């Protein structure tokens, strides 16, 4: 039987969730059954000034994966610039040129399955037969961007690959009339030896936040919480790791108004989160969370793989009321969030219990090698349905 030809569509190769998921799949997919190529929406020589290095580009190449850049087949520079601008705005219905659409569809017709790494890069103007063999990977939530799917034609059929559970999709995909979905949690290569965190009674306690500084990842609940926490534990520091300028979005103004600027440190991008939380002796991590259930991103899972305790501020507007024990504690009440933080920072038993609970979940439920069959089965389903 010939190999099923898969095309990944990625925005770039930087240290972001969708790009990482593409690499995790590429690394473990059965290459005797599947052949992978990657279509990158950036030009070959374009490098983001924010990231500077295309981290996953060479890693894919080391796996033998072919990479096609947008400018490989878009010859007219004016047309490329137009399309690239449109892609970034996710507004393709009226502005896309017919010549580029024809060329794009011809290119994608070479492949059996098109796996879009992020719903925000999906191109609405593709032909129906390509849409039917497309798998759209949901990497954002509507709590971050409520108009996420407004540009889609909601009467058409779509295939989604999603970390959201069925009951959550009632909100996430409520605009759509007809879709299939496969549930795939964020996956990663796991190793029990990564658990190196130990509780310490250090004089200075460190809380770490790992995030990109942008409006989709608001930090204000963390800053208000930190101000209150300092009343109880004045020798606590908040270290924020991530790309972005804190002068933007009013971040520095906010923490200065709260009078906590001397206790907050912006550390820039961390190349390896698992090494950083250990070498920096982070006592607790704060993270964005979703729906009383899980950290909203790979960074949170990386942190938990080291055993570093993590608690979440829930950014879902109306999170589920979960009665079962929660592996990743979520809060929408600042008083409760601060109370739990103080408990983890000062109570060794509670900190160790949470550390073990979270690191065990990563090992048992997030291992790409154990879960890759779910994606392989979905590729085969789409392939059979469109042949």
Coordinates of C-alpha atoms in Angstrom, one line a residue:
X1 CA 0.0 0.0 0.0
X2 CA 1.4 3.5 -0.9
X3 CA 2.2 5.9 1.9
X4 CA -0.4 8.4 2.8
X5 CA 0.9 11.8 1.9
X6 CA 0.5 14.4 4.7
X7 CA 1.0 18.1 4.4
X8 CA 1.5 20.1 7.6
X9 CA 0.7 23.8 7.2
X10 CA 2.5 25.9 9.8
X11 CA 2.8 29.7 10.4
X12 CA 6.5 29.3 11.1
X13 CA 9.0 27.3 13.1
X14 CA 9.3 29.2 16.3
X15 CA 8.9 28.2 20.0
X16 CA 5.1 28.3 19.9
X17 CA 2.5 25.6 20.6
X18 CA 1.3 24.8 17.1
X19 CA 4.8 24.6 15.7
X20 CA 5.8 22.4 18.5
X21 CA 2.8 20.1 18.0
X22 CA 3.8 19.7 14.4
X23 CA 7.3 18.6 15.4
X24 CA 6.0 16.2 18.1
X25 CA 3.8 14.5 15.4
X26 CA 6.6 14.4 12.8
X27 CA 9.0 12.8 15.3
X28 CA 6.7 9.9 16.2
X29 CA 4.5 9.3 13.2
X30 CA 5.0 5.9 11.5
X31 CA 7.1 6.9 8.4
X32 CA 6.4 3.5 6.8
X33 CA 2.8 4.4 6.5
X34 CA 2.9 8.2 6.2
X35 CA 5.0 10.7 4.3
X36 CA 5.2 14.2 5.7
X37 CA 5.9 17.5 4.0
X38 CA 5.5 21.0 5.5
X39 CA 4.2 24.1 4.0
X40 CA 5.5 27.2 5.8
X41 CA 3.5 30.4 5.4
X42 CA 6.7 32.5 5.8
X43 CA 9.2 33.2 3.0
X44 CA 12.4 31.2 3.2
X45 CA 14.5 34.1 4.3
X46 CA 12.0 35.9 6.5
X47 CA 12.9 35.6 10.2
X48 CA 10.7 37.0 12.9
X49 CA 12.5 39.9 14.8
X50 CA 10.7 38.6 18.0
X51 CA 12.0 35.1 17.8
X52 CA 15.2 35.5 15.7
X53 CA 15.7 31.7 15.3
X54 CA 13.5 29.1 13.6
X55 CA 13.9 26.6 16.3
X56 CA 12.0 23.7 14.7
X57 CA 13.2 24.2 11.2
X58 CA 16.4 22.2 11.5
X59 CA 14.8 19.6 13.7
X60 CA 12.3 18.8 11.0
X61 CA 15.1 18.6 8.4
X62 CA 17.0 16.2 10.6
X63 CA 14.0 13.9 10.5
X64 CA 14.2 14.0 6.7
X65 CA 11.0 16.1 6.3
X66 CA 10.7 18.2 3.2
X67 CA 9.8 21.9 3.8
X68 CA 8.1 24.1 1.2
X69 CA 8.0 27.8 1.8
X70 CA 5.3 30.1 0.5
X71 CA 7.7 31.9 -1.9
X72 CA 8.7 28.6 -3.5
X73 CA 5.8 28.8 -5.8
X74 CA 4.5 32.4 -5.5
X75 CA 6.7 34.0 -8.0
X76 CA 5.2 37.5 -8.3
X77 CA 6.5 39.5 -5.3
X78 CA 3.5 41.9 -5.3
X79 CA 1.1 39.0 -5.2
X80 CA 3.1 37.3 -2.4
X81 CA 3.0 40.4 -0.3
X82 CA -0.7 40.7 -0.8
X83 CA -1.4 37.1 0.1
X84 CA 0.9 37.2 3.1
X85 CA -0.8 40.3 4.4
X86 CA -4.2 38.6 4.0
X87 CA -3.1 35.4 5.7
X88 CA -2.1 37.4 8.8
X89 CA -5.5 38.9 8.9
X90 CA -7.4 35.7 8.2
X91 CA -9.6 37.5 5.8
X92 CA -9.4 35.7 2.5
X93 CA -12.9 35.5 1.1
X94 CA -13.0 38.7 -0.9
X95 CA -9.4 39.7 -1.4
X96 CA -7.6 36.5 -2.5
X97 CA -6.5 36.6 -6.2
X98 CA -7.9 33.9 -8.5
X99 CA -4.5 33.0 -9.9
X100 CA -3.1 32.4 -6.4
X101 CA -6.1 30.4 -5.4
X102 CA -5.7 28.1 -8.4
X103 CA -2.0 27.6 -7.8
X104 CA -2.6 26.9 -4.1
X105 CA -5.3 24.4 -4.8
X106 CA -3.2 22.7 -7.4
X107 CA -0.3 22.5 -4.9
X108 CA -2.4 21.0 -2.1
X109 CA -4.1 18.5 -4.4
X110 CA -0.8 16.6 -4.4
X111 CA -1.4 15.5 -0.8
X112 CA -3.9 13.1 0.8
X113 CA -4.4 15.0 4.1
X114 CA -3.8 18.6 4.9
X115 CA -3.1 19.2 8.6
X116 CA -3.5 22.9 9.5
X117 CA -1.4 23.6 12.7
X118 CA -3.7 26.2 14.2
X119 CA -7.2 27.2 13.2
X120 CA -6.0 30.8 12.7
X121 CA -4.0 29.8 9.6
X122 CA -6.7 27.9 7.9
X123 CA -7.4 29.4 4.4
X124 CA -11.1 29.7 3.8
X125 CA -10.8 30.0 0.0
X126 CA -9.6 26.5 -0.7
X127 CA -11.7 24.2 -2.9
X128 CA -14.3 21.9 -1.3
X129 CA -12.3 18.7 -2.0
X130 CA -9.3 20.1 -0.2
X131 CA -11.4 21.3 2.7
X132 CA -12.8 17.7 3.1
X133 CA -9.3 16.3 3.4
X134 CA -8.2 19.0 5.8
X135 CA -7.7 18.5 9.5
X136 CA -7.8 21.8 11.4
X137 CA -5.8 21.7 14.6
X138 CA -7.4 23.9 17.3
X139 CA -4.6 25.7 19.2
X140 CA -6.5 28.7 20.5
X141 CA -9.7 29.2 22.5
X142 CA -12.5 31.6 22.0
X143 CA -11.9 32.9 25.5
X144 CA -8.8 34.4 24.0
X145 CA -10.3 35.6 20.7
X146 CA -14.1 35.5 20.5
X147 CA -14.2 36.1 16.7
X148 CA -11.9 33.2 16.1
X149 CA -14.2 31.4 13.6
X150 CA -16.3 34.3 12.3
X151 CA -14.7 34.2 8.9
X152 CA -15.5 30.5 8.4
X153 CA -18.5 29.4 6.3
X154 CA -20.4 27.7 9.2
X155 CA -22.7 25.7 6.9
X156 CA -19.8 23.6 5.4
X157 CA -18.3 20.4 6.9
X158 CA -15.0 20.5 8.7
X159 CA -12.6 18.1 10.4
X160 CA -11.1 19.3 13.7
X161 CA -8.3 18.0 15.8
X162 CA -8.8 19.4 19.3
X163 CA -7.5 19.4 22.8
X164 CA -11.1 20.3 23.9
X165 CA -13.4 17.6 25.1
X166 CA -16.8 17.1 23.6
X167 CA -18.8 19.1 26.1
X168 CA -16.4 22.0 25.6
X169 CA -16.9 22.0 21.9
X170 CA -20.5 23.1 22.4
X171 CA -19.0 26.5 23.1
X172 CA -15.9 26.4 21.0
X173 CA -17.6 25.3 17.8
X174 CA -21.2 26.5 18.5
X175 CA -21.2 28.5 15.2
X176 CA -20.7 25.3 13.1
X177 CA -23.5 23.2 11.7
X178 CA -21.5 20.1 10.7
X179 CA -18.1 18.9 11.8
X180 CA -16.2 15.8 12.8
X181 CA -13.6 16.0 15.6
X182 CA -10.9 13.9 17.2
X183 CA -9.8 14.7 20.7
X184 CA -6.0 14.8 21.1
X185 CA -4.5 16.4 24.2
X186 CA -1.3 18.4 24.0
X187 CA 1.4 15.7 23.5
X188 CA 5.1 15.7 24.3
X189 CA 8.0 13.4 24.6
X190 CA 8.2 12.5 28.3
X191 CA 10.9 11.2 30.6
X192 CA 10.6 10.3 34.2
X193 CA 14.1 11.6 34.8
X194 CA 12.9 15.2 34.1
X195 CA 11.3 15.3 37.6
X196 CA 14.1 17.2 39.4
X197 CA 12.2 19.7 41.5
X198 CA 12.6 19.6 45.3
X199 CA 10.9 21.7 47.9
X200 CA 13.2 24.2 49.6
X201 CA 12.8 26.5 52.6
X202 CA 14.8 29.3 51.0
X203 CA 14.5 32.8 52.4
X204 CA 13.4 34.2 49.1
X205 CA 10.5 32.4 47.4
X206 CA 10.3 32.6 43.6
X207 CA 7.1 32.4 41.5
X208 CA 7.6 31.9 37.8
X209 CA 5.3 32.8 34.9
X210 CA 6.2 31.5 31.4
X211 CA 4.3 33.2 28.7
X212 CA 4.5 35.5 25.6
X213 CA 3.7 39.1 26.5
X214 CA 0.7 39.8 24.3
X215 CA -3.0 40.8 24.8
X216 CA -4.2 37.2 24.3
X217 CA -2.4 36.2 27.5
X218 CA -3.4 38.8 30.1
X219 CA -1.4 39.1 33.3
X220 CA -3.5 41.5 35.4
X221 CA -5.0 38.8 37.7
X222 CA -1.5 37.6 38.5
X223 CA -0.3 41.1 39.4
X224 CA -3.3 41.8 41.7
X225 CA -2.7 38.4 43.3
X226 CA 1.0 39.1 43.8
X227 CA 0.3 42.4 45.5
X228 CA -1.9 40.7 48.0
X229 CA 0.5 37.7 48.5
X230 CA 3.3 40.1 49.3
X231 CA 1.4 41.2 52.5
X232 CA 1.8 37.6 53.8
X233 CA 5.2 36.7 52.2
X234 CA 7.1 39.9 51.6
X235 CA 10.3 38.0 50.5
X236 CA 8.6 36.6 47.4
X237 CA 9.7 37.5 43.8
X238 CA 7.7 37.1 40.6
X239 CA 9.9 36.1 37.6
X240 CA 8.2 36.4 34.1
X241 CA 9.9 34.5 31.3
X242 CA 8.8 35.1 27.7
X243 CA 9.2 37.1 24.5
X244 CA 7.7 40.6 24.4
X245 CA 8.4 44.1 25.7
X246 CA 6.8 44.7 29.1
X247 CA 6.5 48.4 28.2
X248 CA 3.9 47.4 25.7
X249 CA 0.2 46.8 26.6
X250 CA 0.6 49.0 29.7
X251 CA 2.3 46.2 31.8
X252 CA 4.9 48.5 33.4
X253 CA 2.3 51.1 34.1
X254 CA 0.1 48.6 35.9
X255 CA 2.7 47.1 38.2
X256 CA 4.0 50.6 39.0
X257 CA 0.5 51.7 40.0
X258 CA 0.3 48.6 42.2
X259 CA 3.7 49.5 43.8
X260 CA 5.2 46.0 43.1
X261 CA 7.7 46.8 40.4
X262 CA 10.7 46.2 42.6
X263 CA 9.6 42.5 43.2
X264 CA 8.8 41.7 39.5
X265 CA 11.6 40.6 37.1
X266 CA 11.1 40.3 33.3
X267 CA 13.6 37.7 32.2
X268 CA 13.0 37.4 28.5
X269 CA 12.6 34.2 26.5
X270 CA 13.6 30.9 28.1
X271 CA 15.3 28.5 25.6
X272 CA 14.6 25.5 27.8
X273 CA 11.8 25.8 30.3
X274 CA 12.6 22.5 32.0
X275 CA 16.1 23.6 32.7
X276 CA 15.1 27.1 33.7
X277 CA 12.6 26.2 36.4
X278 CA 15.3 24.0 38.0
X279 CA 18.3 26.2 37.7
X280 CA 16.4 29.2 38.8
X281 CA 15.0 27.3 41.8
X282 CA 11.4 28.3 41.0
X283 CA 9.2 27.3 44.0
X284 CA 5.8 27.7 42.2
X285 CA 4.6 28.5 38.8
X286 CA 1.5 30.5 37.9
X287 CA -0.1 29.8 34.6
X288 CA -3.1 30.6 32.4
X289 CA -5.7 27.8 32.6
X290 CA -8.7 26.7 30.8
X291 CA -12.1 25.5 32.0
X292 CA -11.1 24.2 35.4
X293 CA -9.1 21.5 33.7
X294 CA -5.6 22.1 32.3
X295 CA -2.8 24.6 31.6
X296 CA -3.5 26.5 28.4
X297 CA -0.2 25.7 26.6
X298 CA 2.9 23.6 26.3
X299 CA 4.9 25.7 28.7
X300 CA 2.6 24.6 31.6
X301 CA 3.1 20.9 30.8
X302 CA 6.9 21.4 30.5
X303 CA 6.9 23.0 34.0
X304 CA 4.9 20.1 35.5
X305 CA 7.2 17.5 33.9
X306 CA 9.9 18.8 36.2
X307 CA 7.7 18.4 39.2
X308 CA 7.5 22.1 39.8
X309 CA 4.1 22.8 41.3
X310 CA 1.7 24.8 39.1
X311 CA -1.6 26.5 39.7
X312 CA -3.8 28.3 37.2
X313 CA -5.9 31.4 36.9
X314 CA -8.9 30.3 34.8
X315 CA -9.5 32.5 31.8
X316 CA -12.6 30.7 30.6
X317 CA -15.6 33.1 31.2
X318 CA -17.7 30.4 32.9
X319 CA -15.6 27.4 33.7
X320 CA -17.1 24.0 34.4
X321 CA -17.9 23.2 38.0
X322 CA -15.8 20.0 38.4
X323 CA -16.3 18.0 41.5
X324 CA -13.5 15.5 41.0
X325 CA -10.0 16.1 42.4
X326 CA -8.3 18.6 40.0
X327 CA -4.7 17.8 39.0
X328 CA -4.2 21.4 37.9
X329 CA -5.9 23.7 40.4
X330 CA -7.8 26.5 38.8
X331 CA -9.1 29.7 40.4
X332 CA -11.2 32.7 39.5
X333 CA -11.2 34.2 42.9
X334 CA -8.1 36.1 43.9
X335 CA -8.4 35.4 47.6
X336 CA -8.5 31.6 46.9
X337 CA -5.7 31.8 44.3
X338 CA -3.4 33.6 46.8
X339 CA -4.3 31.3 49.6
X340 CA -3.4 28.2 47.5
X341 CA -0.1 29.9 46.4
X342 CA 0.9 30.5 50.0
X343 CA 0.1 26.9 50.9
X344 CA 2.3 25.6 48.1
X345 CA 5.1 28.0 49.0
X346 CA 5.2 27.2 52.7
X347 CA 3.8 23.7 53.2
X348 CA 6.2 21.0 52.0
X349 CA 3.7 18.1 52.1
X350 CA 1.1 20.0 50.0
X351 CA 3.8 21.1 47.5
X352 CA 5.2 17.6 47.1
X353 CA 1.7 16.1 46.7
X354 CA 0.8 18.5 43.9
X355 CA 4.2 18.0 42.3
X356 CA 3.8 14.3 42.2
X357 CA 0.2 14.4 41.0
X358 CA 1.1 16.7 38.0
X359 CA 4.3 15.0 37.0
X360 CA 2.6 11.6 37.0
X361 CA -0.2 13.0 34.7
X362 CA 2.4 14.2 32.2
X363 CA 4.1 10.7 32.1
X364 CA 0.8 8.7 31.9
X365 CA -1.4 10.9 29.7
X366 CA 0.8 13.2 27.5
X367 CA 3.4 10.9 26.0
X368 CA 3.4 11.4 22.2
X369 CA 4.7 7.8 21.6
X370 CA 1.7 6.3 23.4
X371 CA -1.0 8.6 21.8
X372 CA 0.3 9.0 18.2
X373 CA -2.1 6.2 17.1
X374 CA -5.0 8.6 17.6
X375 CA -3.7 11.0 14.9
X376 CA -2.6 8.1 12.6
X377 CA -6.2 6.7 12.8
X378 CA -7.6 10.1 11.9
X379 CA -5.3 10.5 8.9
X380 CA -6.5 7.1 7.7
X381 CA -10.1 7.9 8.2
X382 CA -9.9 11.2 6.3
X383 CA -7.9 9.4 3.5
X384 CA -10.5 6.7 3.1
X385 CA -13.4 9.1 3.1
X386 CA -11.9 11.3 0.4
X387 CA -10.7 8.6 -2.0

